[in-house]
mmCIF file of C-alpha atoms and ligand atoms in Angstrom:
data_model
loop_
_atom_site.group_PDB
_atom_site.id
_atom_site.type_symbol
_atom_site.label_atom_id
_atom_site.label_comp_id
_atom_site.label_asym_id
_atom_site.label_seq_id
_atom_site.Cartn_x
_atom_site.Cartn_y
_atom_site.Cartn_z
ATOM 1 C CA MET A 1 -8.969 76.126 -27.449
ATOM 2 C CA THR A 2 -12.077 74.751 -25.482
ATOM 3 C CA ILE A 3 -11.734 71.960 -23.046
ATOM 4 C CA ALA A 4 -14.983 70.199 -21.809
ATOM 5 C CA PHE A 5 -14.099 69.348 -18.172
ATOM 6 C CA TYR A 6 -16.245 66.678 -16.496
ATOM 7 C CA ASP A 7 -17.172 65.512 -13.021
ATOM 8 C CA THR A 8 -15.762 69.055 -11.648
ATOM 9 C CA LYS A 9 -15.280 69.495 -8.115
ATOM 10 C CA ALA A 10 -14.382 72.637 -6.228
ATOM 11 C CA TYR A 11 -10.658 71.311 -5.651
ATOM 12 C CA ASP A 12 -10.361 70.898 -9.551
ATOM 13 C CA ARG A 13 -11.226 74.432 -10.223
ATOM 14 C CA GLU A 14 -8.943 75.653 -7.380
ATOM 15 C CA PHE A 15 -5.854 73.645 -8.646
ATOM 16 C CA PHE A 16 -6.468 74.126 -12.320
ATOM 17 C CA GLY A 17 -7.220 77.730 -11.822
ATOM 18 C CA ARG A 18 -3.818 78.358 -10.438
ATOM 19 C CA THR A 19 -1.641 76.309 -12.766
ATOM 20 C CA PRO A 20 0.490 78.126 -15.097
ATOM 21 C CA GLY A 21 -0.973 78.201 -18.668
ATOM 22 C CA HIS A 22 -4.485 77.611 -17.480
ATOM 23 C CA ASP A 23 -5.542 80.969 -18.912
ATOM 24 C CA GLN A 24 -4.602 79.888 -22.423
ATOM 25 C CA VAL A 25 -7.462 77.410 -22.320
ATOM 26 C CA GLU A 26 -11.207 78.125 -22.393
ATOM 27 C CA TRP A 27 -12.728 75.780 -19.680
ATOM 28 C CA GLN A 28 -16.390 74.433 -19.820
ATOM 29 C CA PHE A 29 -16.734 72.980 -16.319
ATOM 30 C CA HIS A 30 -19.442 70.396 -16.050
ATOM 31 C CA GLU A 31 -20.413 68.727 -12.770
ATOM 32 C CA PHE A 32 -21.950 65.785 -14.428
ATOM 33 C CA ARG A 33 -19.890 62.803 -15.893
ATOM 34 C CA LEU A 34 -18.976 62.089 -19.375
ATOM 35 C CA ASN A 35 -20.645 59.102 -20.971
ATOM 36 C CA ALA A 36 -22.500 58.236 -24.398
ATOM 37 C CA THR A 37 -25.567 60.203 -23.071
ATOM 38 C CA THR A 38 -23.684 63.466 -22.151
ATOM 39 C CA ALA A 39 -21.091 63.330 -24.875
ATOM 40 C CA GLY A 40 -22.979 65.884 -26.817
ATOM 41 C CA THR A 41 -21.970 68.513 -24.472
ATOM 42 C CA ALA A 42 -18.540 68.489 -25.841
ATOM 43 C CA ALA A 43 -19.657 69.722 -29.253
ATOM 44 C CA GLU A 44 -17.517 72.915 -29.004
ATOM 45 C CA ALA A 45 -14.367 71.119 -27.440
ATOM 46 C CA ARG A 46 -11.196 69.990 -28.912
ATOM 47 C CA ALA A 47 -10.401 67.905 -25.745
ATOM 48 C CA VAL A 48 -12.411 66.432 -22.927
ATOM 49 C CA CYS A 49 -10.891 66.095 -19.407
ATOM 50 C CA ILE A 50 -12.279 63.391 -17.303
ATOM 51 C CA PHE A 51 -11.801 61.454 -13.962
ATOM 52 C CA VAL A 52 -12.234 57.845 -12.781
ATOM 53 C CA ASN A 53 -15.885 57.376 -12.975
ATOM 54 C CA ASP A 54 -16.488 59.000 -16.470
ATOM 55 C CA ARG A 55 -17.433 56.211 -18.770
ATOM 56 C CA VAL A 56 -15.635 56.587 -22.228
ATOM 57 C CA ASP A 57 -16.776 53.628 -24.063
ATOM 58 C CA ARG A 58 -16.803 53.159 -27.846
ATOM 59 C CA ALA A 59 -20.277 54.634 -28.142
ATOM 60 C CA CYS A 60 -19.138 57.729 -26.221
ATOM 61 C CA LEU A 61 -16.001 57.955 -28.344
ATOM 62 C CA GLU A 62 -17.851 57.711 -31.499
ATOM 63 C CA ILE A 63 -19.849 60.830 -30.554
ATOM 64 C CA LEU A 64 -16.738 62.700 -29.459
ATOM 65 C CA ALA A 65 -15.024 61.864 -32.806
ATOM 66 C CA ARG A 66 -17.985 63.106 -34.827
ATOM 67 C CA GLN A 67 -17.631 66.365 -32.894
ATOM 68 C CA LYS A 68 -13.929 66.601 -33.793
ATOM 69 C CA VAL A 69 -12.833 65.919 -30.237
ATOM 70 C CA LYS A 70 -8.990 65.035 -30.536
ATOM 71 C CA LEU A 71 -7.944 64.096 -27.053
ATOM 72 C CA VAL A 72 -9.212 62.539 -23.790
ATOM 73 C CA ALA A 73 -7.067 63.818 -20.795
ATOM 74 C CA LEU A 74 -7.557 61.701 -17.790
ATOM 75 C CA ARG A 75 -6.945 63.431 -14.440
ATOM 76 C CA CYS A 76 -5.724 60.258 -12.945
ATOM 77 C CA ALA A 77 -3.393 57.164 -13.593
ATOM 78 C CA GLY A 78 -5.854 54.277 -14.117
ATOM 79 C CA PHE A 79 -7.572 54.332 -17.495
ATOM 80 C CA ASN A 80 -9.786 51.328 -17.269
ATOM 81 C CA ASN A 81 -12.798 53.514 -17.910
ATOM 82 C CA VAL A 82 -11.714 54.457 -21.388
ATOM 83 C CA ASP A 83 -11.678 52.105 -24.377
ATOM 84 C CA VAL A 84 -8.281 52.928 -25.611
ATOM 85 C CA LYS A 85 -8.416 50.575 -28.525
ATOM 86 C CA ALA A 86 -11.594 52.327 -29.857
ATOM 87 C CA ALA A 87 -9.960 55.696 -29.183
ATOM 88 C CA GLY A 88 -6.981 54.639 -31.274
ATOM 89 C CA GLU A 89 -9.265 53.559 -34.110
ATOM 90 C CA LEU A 90 -11.106 56.855 -34.089
ATOM 91 C CA GLY A 91 -8.023 59.002 -34.148
ATOM 92 C CA ILE A 92 -8.511 60.268 -30.476
ATOM 93 C CA ALA A 93 -5.317 60.499 -28.435
ATOM 94 C CA VAL A 94 -5.593 59.549 -24.664
ATOM 95 C CA VAL A 95 -3.383 61.101 -22.091
ATOM 96 C CA ARG A 96 -3.232 60.412 -18.360
ATOM 97 C CA VAL A 97 -1.178 61.547 -15.053
ATOM 98 C CA PRO A 98 0.791 58.377 -14.544
ATOM 99 C CA ALA A 99 2.465 59.465 -11.391
ATOM 100 C CA TYR A 100 0.990 62.536 -9.746
ATOM 101 C CA SER A 101 1.834 61.424 -6.214
ATOM 102 C CA PRO A 102 2.291 57.641 -5.536
ATOM 103 C CA HIS A 103 3.099 58.855 -1.968
ATOM 104 C CA ALA A 104 -0.407 60.130 -1.599
ATOM 105 C CA VAL A 105 -2.029 56.747 -2.407
ATOM 106 C CA ALA A 106 0.538 54.575 -0.498
ATOM 107 C CA GLU A 107 0.319 56.761 2.621
ATOM 108 C CA HIS A 108 -3.346 56.488 2.580
ATOM 109 C CA ALA A 109 -3.412 52.739 2.427
ATOM 110 C CA VAL A 110 -1.189 52.806 5.610
ATOM 111 C CA ALA A 111 -3.391 55.396 7.189
ATOM 112 C CA LEU A 112 -6.346 53.121 6.575
ATOM 113 C CA LEU A 113 -4.705 50.113 8.187
ATOM 114 C CA LEU A 114 -3.513 51.933 11.122
ATOM 115 C CA THR A 115 -6.949 53.537 11.654
ATOM 116 C CA LEU A 116 -8.826 50.160 11.354
ATOM 117 C CA ASN A 117 -6.352 48.117 13.402
ATOM 118 C CA ARG A 118 -6.052 50.650 16.311
ATOM 119 C CA LYS A 119 -9.665 51.594 15.996
ATOM 120 C CA ILE A 120 -8.770 55.261 15.883
ATOM 121 C CA HIS A 121 -12.106 56.216 14.291
ATOM 122 C CA ARG A 122 -14.122 54.593 17.014
ATOM 123 C CA ALA A 123 -11.977 55.986 19.804
ATOM 124 C CA HIS A 124 -12.339 59.574 18.444
ATOM 125 C CA ASN A 125 -16.037 59.226 18.286
ATOM 126 C CA ARG A 126 -16.146 57.912 21.931
ATOM 127 C CA VAL A 127 -13.741 60.463 23.369
ATOM 128 C CA ARG A 128 -15.893 63.287 21.752
ATOM 129 C CA GLU A 129 -18.790 61.838 23.709
ATOM 130 C CA HIS A 130 -16.767 61.850 26.845
ATOM 131 C CA ASN A 131 -16.616 57.920 26.891
ATOM 132 C CA PHE A 132 -13.104 57.157 27.826
ATOM 133 C CA SER A 133 -13.677 53.337 27.964
ATOM 134 C CA LEU A 134 -11.021 51.245 26.017
ATOM 135 C CA SER A 135 -13.331 48.219 25.658
ATOM 136 C CA GLY A 136 -13.435 46.835 22.128
ATOM 137 C CA LEU A 137 -10.408 48.864 21.086
ATOM 138 C CA VAL A 138 -7.751 46.146 21.166
ATOM 139 C CA GLY A 139 -5.560 46.146 18.075
ATOM 140 C CA PHE A 140 -2.293 44.519 17.135
ATOM 141 C CA ASP A 141 1.364 45.357 16.654
ATOM 142 C CA LEU A 142 2.390 45.693 13.095
ATOM 143 C CA HIS A 143 5.840 44.951 13.991
ATOM 144 C CA GLY A 144 6.823 41.377 13.133
ATOM 145 C CA LYS A 145 3.689 40.726 10.948
ATOM 146 C CA THR A 146 3.898 39.781 7.250
ATOM 147 C CA VAL A 147 2.503 42.286 4.687
ATOM 148 C CA GLY A 148 1.678 41.019 1.126
ATOM 149 C CA ILE A 149 2.021 43.768 -1.513
ATOM 150 C CA VAL A 150 0.156 42.881 -4.649
ATOM 151 C CA GLY A 151 1.638 44.909 -7.531
ATOM 152 C CA THR A 152 4.976 46.633 -7.133
ATOM 153 C CA GLY A 153 4.720 49.609 -9.454
ATOM 154 C CA LYS A 154 5.004 53.094 -8.268
ATOM 155 C CA ILE A 155 2.497 52.901 -5.347
ATOM 156 C CA GLY A 156 2.999 49.315 -4.404
ATOM 157 C CA ARG A 157 6.723 49.989 -3.907
ATOM 158 C CA ILE A 158 6.193 52.993 -1.810
ATOM 159 C CA ALA A 159 3.666 51.245 0.330
ATOM 160 C CA ALA A 160 6.247 48.292 0.760
ATOM 161 C CA GLN A 161 8.871 50.592 1.890
ATOM 162 C CA ILE A 162 6.707 52.269 4.441
ATOM 163 C CA PHE A 163 5.568 48.810 5.812
ATOM 164 C CA ARG A 164 9.221 47.805 6.125
ATOM 165 C CA GLY A 165 9.636 50.669 8.381
ATOM 166 C CA PHE A 166 7.314 49.290 10.865
ATOM 167 C CA GLY A 167 9.454 46.276 11.148
ATOM 168 C CA THR A 168 7.224 43.925 9.088
ATOM 169 C CA ARG A 169 8.232 41.225 6.805
ATOM 170 C CA VAL A 170 7.048 42.271 3.375
ATOM 171 C CA LEU A 171 6.141 39.727 0.434
ATOM 172 C CA ALA A 172 5.440 40.996 -2.977
ATOM 173 C CA SER A 173 3.897 39.639 -6.190
ATOM 174 C CA ASP A 174 4.184 41.204 -9.669
ATOM 175 C CA PRO A 175 4.417 39.704 -13.055
ATOM 176 C CA PHE A 176 7.312 42.182 -13.647
ATOM 177 C CA PRO A 177 9.299 41.987 -10.530
ATOM 178 C CA ALA A 178 12.027 44.536 -9.538
ATOM 179 C CA PRO A 179 14.686 42.370 -8.058
ATOM 180 C CA ASP A 180 17.214 45.227 -7.337
ATOM 181 C CA TRP A 181 14.534 47.394 -5.602
ATOM 182 C CA ALA A 182 13.523 44.200 -3.609
ATOM 183 C CA LYS A 183 16.997 43.316 -2.630
ATOM 184 C CA LYS A 184 17.707 46.896 -1.465
ATOM 185 C CA HIS A 185 14.644 47.175 0.743
ATOM 186 C CA GLY A 186 14.687 43.600 1.973
ATOM 187 C CA ILE A 187 11.373 42.653 0.286
ATOM 188 C CA GLU A 188 10.764 38.981 -0.828
ATOM 189 C CA TYR A 189 8.961 38.244 -4.199
ATOM 190 C CA THR A 190 6.828 35.212 -4.144
ATOM 191 C CA GLY A 191 3.819 33.736 -6.065
ATOM 192 C CA LEU A 192 0.296 35.303 -5.397
ATOM 193 C CA SER A 193 -1.054 32.087 -3.704
ATOM 194 C CA GLU A 194 2.126 31.918 -1.358
ATOM 195 C CA LEU A 195 1.595 35.725 -0.538
ATOM 196 C CA PHE A 196 -2.117 35.203 0.222
ATOM 197 C CA ARG A 197 -1.237 32.214 2.417
ATOM 198 C CA ALA A 198 1.530 33.855 4.350
ATOM 199 C CA SER A 199 0.379 37.498 4.820
ATOM 200 C CA ASP A 200 -1.401 38.973 7.863
ATOM 201 C CA ILE A 201 -2.204 42.013 5.714
ATOM 202 C CA VAL A 202 -2.815 42.049 1.837
ATOM 203 C CA SER A 203 -2.603 45.402 0.146
ATOM 204 C CA LEU A 204 -3.735 45.681 -3.568
ATOM 205 C CA HIS A 205 -1.722 48.040 -5.963
ATOM 206 C CA VAL A 206 -2.425 46.605 -9.386
ATOM 207 C CA PRO A 207 -4.373 48.116 -12.151
ATOM 208 C CA LEU A 208 -7.853 46.955 -13.062
ATOM 209 C CA LEU A 209 -7.368 44.667 -16.087
ATOM 210 C CA PRO A 210 -9.238 41.576 -17.573
ATOM 211 C CA ASP A 211 -6.796 39.355 -15.460
ATOM 212 C CA THR A 212 -6.914 41.320 -12.271
ATOM 213 C CA HIS A 213 -10.893 41.684 -12.364
ATOM 214 C CA HIS A 214 -12.001 39.893 -9.041
ATOM 215 C CA LEU A 215 -8.543 38.945 -8.169
ATOM 216 C CA LEU A 216 -9.911 38.643 -4.545
ATOM 217 C CA ASN A 217 -12.743 36.083 -4.950
ATOM 218 C CA ASP A 218 -14.093 33.100 -2.923
ATOM 219 C CA ARG A 219 -11.055 31.017 -3.896
ATOM 220 C CA SER A 220 -8.317 33.521 -3.373
ATOM 221 C CA ILE A 221 -9.838 34.758 -0.001
ATOM 222 C CA ALA A 222 -10.083 31.182 1.227
ATOM 223 C CA GLU A 223 -6.437 30.843 0.658
ATOM 224 C CA MET A 224 -5.592 33.835 2.973
ATOM 225 C CA LYS A 225 -4.768 33.388 6.707
ATOM 226 C CA PRO A 226 -7.749 33.380 9.221
ATOM 227 C CA GLY A 227 -7.944 36.804 10.618
ATOM 228 C CA ALA A 228 -6.131 38.555 7.645
ATOM 229 C CA TYR A 229 -6.666 42.227 6.912
ATOM 230 C CA VAL A 230 -7.265 43.428 3.318
ATOM 231 C CA ILE A 231 -6.483 46.909 1.946
ATOM 232 C CA ASN A 232 -7.751 48.090 -1.403
ATOM 233 C CA THR A 233 -6.780 51.540 -2.447
ATOM 234 C CA SER A 234 -6.565 50.556 -6.218
ATOM 235 C CA ARG A 235 -9.760 49.787 -8.035
ATOM 236 C CA GLY A 236 -13.034 48.463 -6.619
ATOM 237 C CA LYS A 237 -13.541 45.732 -9.183
ATOM 238 C CA LEU A 238 -10.326 43.859 -7.946
ATOM 239 C CA ILE A 239 -12.460 42.497 -5.193
ATOM 240 C CA ASP A 240 -15.733 40.438 -5.662
ATOM 241 C CA THR A 241 -17.795 42.212 -3.020
ATOM 242 C CA THR A 242 -20.217 39.168 -2.432
ATOM 243 C CA ALA A 243 -17.114 36.904 -1.573
ATOM 244 C CA LEU A 244 -15.750 39.762 0.726
ATOM 245 C CA ILE A 245 -18.952 40.066 2.666
ATOM 246 C CA GLY A 246 -19.185 36.168 3.174
ATOM 247 C CA ALA A 247 -15.620 36.149 4.389
ATOM 248 C CA LEU A 248 -16.434 38.965 6.891
ATOM 249 C CA LYS A 249 -19.619 37.368 8.075
ATOM 250 C CA SER A 250 -17.894 33.976 8.571
ATOM 251 C CA GLY A 251 -15.005 35.817 10.445
ATOM 252 C CA HIS A 252 -12.368 34.455 7.976
ATOM 253 C CA LEU A 253 -11.236 37.985 7.272
ATOM 254 C CA GLY A 254 -10.211 40.201 10.374
ATOM 255 C CA GLY A 255 -10.655 43.479 8.820
ATOM 256 C CA VAL A 256 -11.088 45.245 5.485
ATOM 257 C CA ALA A 257 -10.135 48.799 4.556
ATOM 258 C CA LEU A 258 -11.515 50.132 1.263
ATOM 259 C CA ASP A 259 -10.904 53.461 -0.591
ATOM 260 C CA VAL A 260 -12.605 52.064 -3.684
ATOM 261 C CA TYR A 261 -15.553 49.895 -4.123
ATOM 262 C CA GLU A 262 -16.861 47.710 -7.012
ATOM 263 C CA GLU A 263 -19.996 49.672 -7.630
ATOM 264 C CA GLU A 264 -18.824 53.111 -6.527
ATOM 265 C CA GLU A 265 -19.803 54.871 -9.743
ATOM 266 C CA GLY A 266 -22.670 57.121 -8.948
ATOM 267 C CA ILE A 267 -22.160 56.902 -5.235
ATOM 268 C CA PHE A 268 -18.616 57.892 -4.316
ATOM 269 C CA PHE A 269 -17.587 61.637 -4.523
ATOM 270 C CA GLU A 270 -21.119 62.634 -3.848
ATOM 271 C CA ASP A 271 -23.142 63.782 -0.695
ATOM 272 C CA HIS A 272 -26.042 61.111 -0.361
ATOM 273 C CA SER A 273 -26.531 61.708 3.397
ATOM 274 C CA GLY A 274 -30.105 62.946 2.725
ATOM 275 C CA SER A 275 -31.188 59.844 0.737
ATOM 276 C CA VAL A 276 -31.690 56.104 1.240
ATOM 277 C CA LEU A 277 -28.649 54.274 0.061
ATOM 278 C CA GLN A 278 -29.824 51.831 -2.666
ATOM 279 C CA ASP A 279 -26.616 49.669 -2.927
ATOM 280 C CA ASP A 280 -27.317 46.716 -0.655
ATOM 281 C CA GLU A 281 -23.771 45.424 -0.644
ATOM 282 C CA LEU A 282 -22.261 48.793 0.308
ATOM 283 C CA SER A 283 -24.964 49.047 3.167
ATOM 284 C CA ARG A 284 -23.995 45.728 4.435
ATOM 285 C CA LEU A 285 -20.237 46.515 4.312
ATOM 286 C CA LEU A 286 -20.981 49.718 6.273
ATOM 287 C CA THR A 287 -22.524 47.549 9.024
ATOM 288 C CA PHE A 288 -19.332 45.695 9.940
ATOM 289 C CA PRO A 289 -17.330 47.118 12.884
ATOM 290 C CA ASN A 290 -14.197 45.818 11.240
ATOM 291 C CA VAL A 291 -14.625 47.604 7.794
ATOM 292 C CA LEU A 292 -13.384 51.081 7.089
ATOM 293 C CA ILE A 293 -14.321 52.957 3.836
ATOM 294 C CA THR A 294 -13.261 56.132 2.384
ATOM 295 C CA SER A 295 -14.634 57.544 -0.657
ATOM 296 C CA HIS A 296 -11.737 57.096 -3.224
ATOM 297 C CA GLN A 297 -9.849 59.908 -1.555
ATOM 298 C CA ALA A 298 -6.404 58.308 -1.525
ATOM 299 C CA PHE A 299 -4.991 60.617 -4.321
ATOM 300 C CA LEU A 300 -6.486 63.753 -2.515
ATOM 301 C CA THR A 301 -3.313 65.610 -1.352
ATOM 302 C CA ARG A 302 -2.194 69.229 -2.306
ATOM 303 C CA GLU A 303 0.806 67.818 -4.027
ATOM 304 C CA ALA A 304 -1.123 65.169 -6.141
ATOM 305 C CA LEU A 305 -3.834 67.890 -7.209
ATOM 306 C CA GLY A 306 -1.016 70.303 -8.204
ATOM 307 C CA GLU A 307 0.732 67.803 -10.146
ATOM 308 C CA ILE A 308 -2.555 66.562 -11.917
ATOM 309 C CA ALA A 309 -3.354 70.011 -12.928
ATOM 310 C CA ARG A 310 0.366 70.826 -14.069
ATOM 311 C CA VAL A 311 0.681 67.669 -16.312
ATOM 312 C CA THR A 312 -2.961 67.844 -17.702
ATOM 313 C CA VAL A 313 -2.574 71.705 -18.805
ATOM 314 C CA GLN A 314 0.925 70.891 -20.320
ATOM 315 C CA ASN A 315 -0.724 68.192 -22.456
ATOM 316 C CA LEU A 316 -3.659 70.442 -23.432
ATOM 317 C CA LEU A 317 -1.263 73.013 -24.493
ATOM 318 C CA ALA A 318 0.852 70.586 -26.378
ATOM 319 C CA LEU A 319 -2.244 69.615 -28.304
ATOM 320 C CA ASP A 320 -3.034 73.246 -29.128
ATOM 321 C CA GLY A 321 0.522 74.018 -30.207
ATOM 322 C CA GLY A 322 0.816 70.703 -32.228
ATOM 323 C CA LYS A 323 3.616 69.455 -29.955
ATOM 324 C CA PRO A 324 4.242 65.940 -28.536
ATOM 325 C CA PHE A 325 2.465 65.039 -25.106
ATOM 326 C CA LEU A 326 4.617 64.651 -22.058
ATOM 327 C CA ASP A 327 6.653 61.489 -21.907
ATOM 328 C CA GLY A 328 4.953 58.494 -20.338
ATOM 329 C CA THR A 329 1.496 60.201 -20.248
ATOM 330 C CA ILE A 330 0.050 58.846 -23.427
ATOM 331 C CA VAL A 331 -1.940 55.529 -23.175
ATOM 332 C CA GLY A 332 -2.444 52.995 -25.979
ATOM 333 C CA GLY A 333 -0.271 55.058 -28.299
HETATM 334 P P1 LIG B 401 1.810 51.093 -11.895
HETATM 335 O O1 LIG B 401 1.449 50.827 -13.277
HETATM 336 O O2 LIG B 401 3.162 51.849 -11.540
HETATM 337 O O3 LIG B 401 1.957 49.707 -11.202
HETATM 338 C C1 LIG B 401 1.012 48.621 -11.322
HETATM 339 C C2 LIG B 401 1.869 47.303 -11.012
HETATM 340 O O4 LIG B 401 0.936 46.315 -11.089
HETATM 341 C C3 LIG B 401 2.936 47.024 -12.157
HETATM 342 O O5 LIG B 401 4.281 46.714 -11.624
HETATM 343 C C4 LIG B 401 2.352 45.753 -12.900
HETATM 344 O O6 LIG B 401 3.329 44.910 -13.382
HETATM 345 C C5 LIG B 401 1.489 45.109 -11.702
HETATM 346 N N1 LIG B 401 0.648 44.087 -12.066
HETATM 347 C C6 LIG B 401 -0.149 44.081 -13.099
HETATM 348 N N2 LIG B 401 -0.957 42.955 -13.154
HETATM 349 C C7 LIG B 401 -0.663 42.340 -12.011
HETATM 350 C C8 LIG B 401 -1.100 41.109 -11.435
HETATM 351 N N3 LIG B 401 -2.047 40.376 -12.071
HETATM 352 N N4 LIG B 401 -0.650 40.776 -10.175
HETATM 353 C C9 LIG B 401 0.378 41.448 -9.511
HETATM 354 N N5 LIG B 401 0.854 42.662 -10.047
HETATM 355 C C10 LIG B 401 0.357 43.032 -11.253
HETATM 356 O O7 LIG B 401 0.634 51.644 -11.127
HETATM 357 P P2 LIG B 401 0.470 52.588 -9.885
HETATM 358 O O8 LIG B 401 0.884 53.956 -10.182
HETATM 359 O O9 LIG B 401 1.316 51.911 -8.838
HETATM 360 O O10 LIG B 401 -1.036 52.416 -9.434
HETATM 361 C C11 LIG B 401 -1.747 51.266 -9.206
HETATM 362 C C12 LIG B 401 -3.124 51.439 -9.220
HETATM 363 O O11 LIG B 401 -3.615 52.266 -8.222
HETATM 364 C C13 LIG B 401 -3.655 52.178 -10.515
HETATM 365 O O12 LIG B 401 -3.769 51.352 -11.452
HETATM 366 C C14 LIG B 401 -4.970 52.775 -9.889
HETATM 367 O O13 LIG B 401 -5.971 51.905 -10.255
HETATM 368 C C15 LIG B 401 -4.785 52.800 -8.581
HETATM 369 N N6 LIG B 401 -4.946 54.228 -8.060
HETATM 370 C C16 LIG B 401 -5.758 54.637 -7.051
HETATM 371 C C17 LIG B 401 -5.862 55.931 -6.613
HETATM 372 C C18 LIG B 401 -6.880 56.251 -5.475
HETATM 373 O O14 LIG B 401 -7.050 57.641 -5.314
HETATM 374 N N7 LIG B 401 -7.412 55.387 -4.789
HETATM 375 C C19 LIG B 401 -5.090 56.887 -7.087
HETATM 376 C C20 LIG B 401 -4.108 56.472 -8.080
HETATM 377 C C21 LIG B 401 -4.006 55.080 -8.435
#
């Protein structure tokens, strides 16, 4: 069985190449992304394997269906880049890896906050240049602060528990709350507005859906405490970047840590160090001393990559053997 594998990185080859069952599949690794323009390259394939910035819209799926592709296998949890409804109509199954390592993402969110607050990135650069001055490196104790967790699914819950370990008060908001879990960990559910108003730090852990698009906008950011910190390790389009820049310029927000960016497609995951950055809003964000950006790397641990490869290979072999996909991995089905 041939699998067309898109947006391939060296670590994908490494981890898929050592997963049991990988040798039962013929891999066609492509470094470019899958979209309606490139879909013709899956002509030989029964399945396509994609990541967060491939764009599998209806036009792309129609081409895949004509080529007899039967499965879209996402190497990630979020599936906002696949038109699941169109896939269902065209008879193409969609599988994902719903929980490869929620710890990886939650731990990265906390790492971003600690780095930004205690200015570790700036201190590291200074010390390497033998500048041992402490001016401008003042942070704050996390202990005693209020952290607002938006979305208490797999990742949000782990992040909330880690923050409890720092001695913070943790507020949470989710349309499907988990009261037993909250009680056990001393976490308080509240409405979103109340969470924004009361939190010193707001961390986003919701999927990108029509009703979460620009969840942080001029209005919701204005509700936040002056000096609040925002962390987003979820999806870039949860935040209206123009509103975020406005709140940073006015000083209303104290700090912003992002692992994802609204227009990251075509920028993140690649080396652009030799060219002129064309995205003016990203360029502006990079000028703020109180903004820290990583390039969608929250998932990047050995454990997560191993699990992504294991689940994906099992699902591909299930397709080949006419067996059901792993529990919980199918979306829209
Ligand atoms: P999950 O499905 O387990 O949890 C999502 C939670 O959000 C659910 O409890 C849901 O009820 C809640 N939710 C939905 N709409 C909401 C709203 N309007 N307000 C508040 N809560 C809402 O998902 P997860 O595994 O915790 O992952 C969360 C997101 O993290 C994913 O959708 C993905 O976009 C992102 N992610 C990012 C990376 C990365 O590398 N940066 C890696 C994995 C996942």
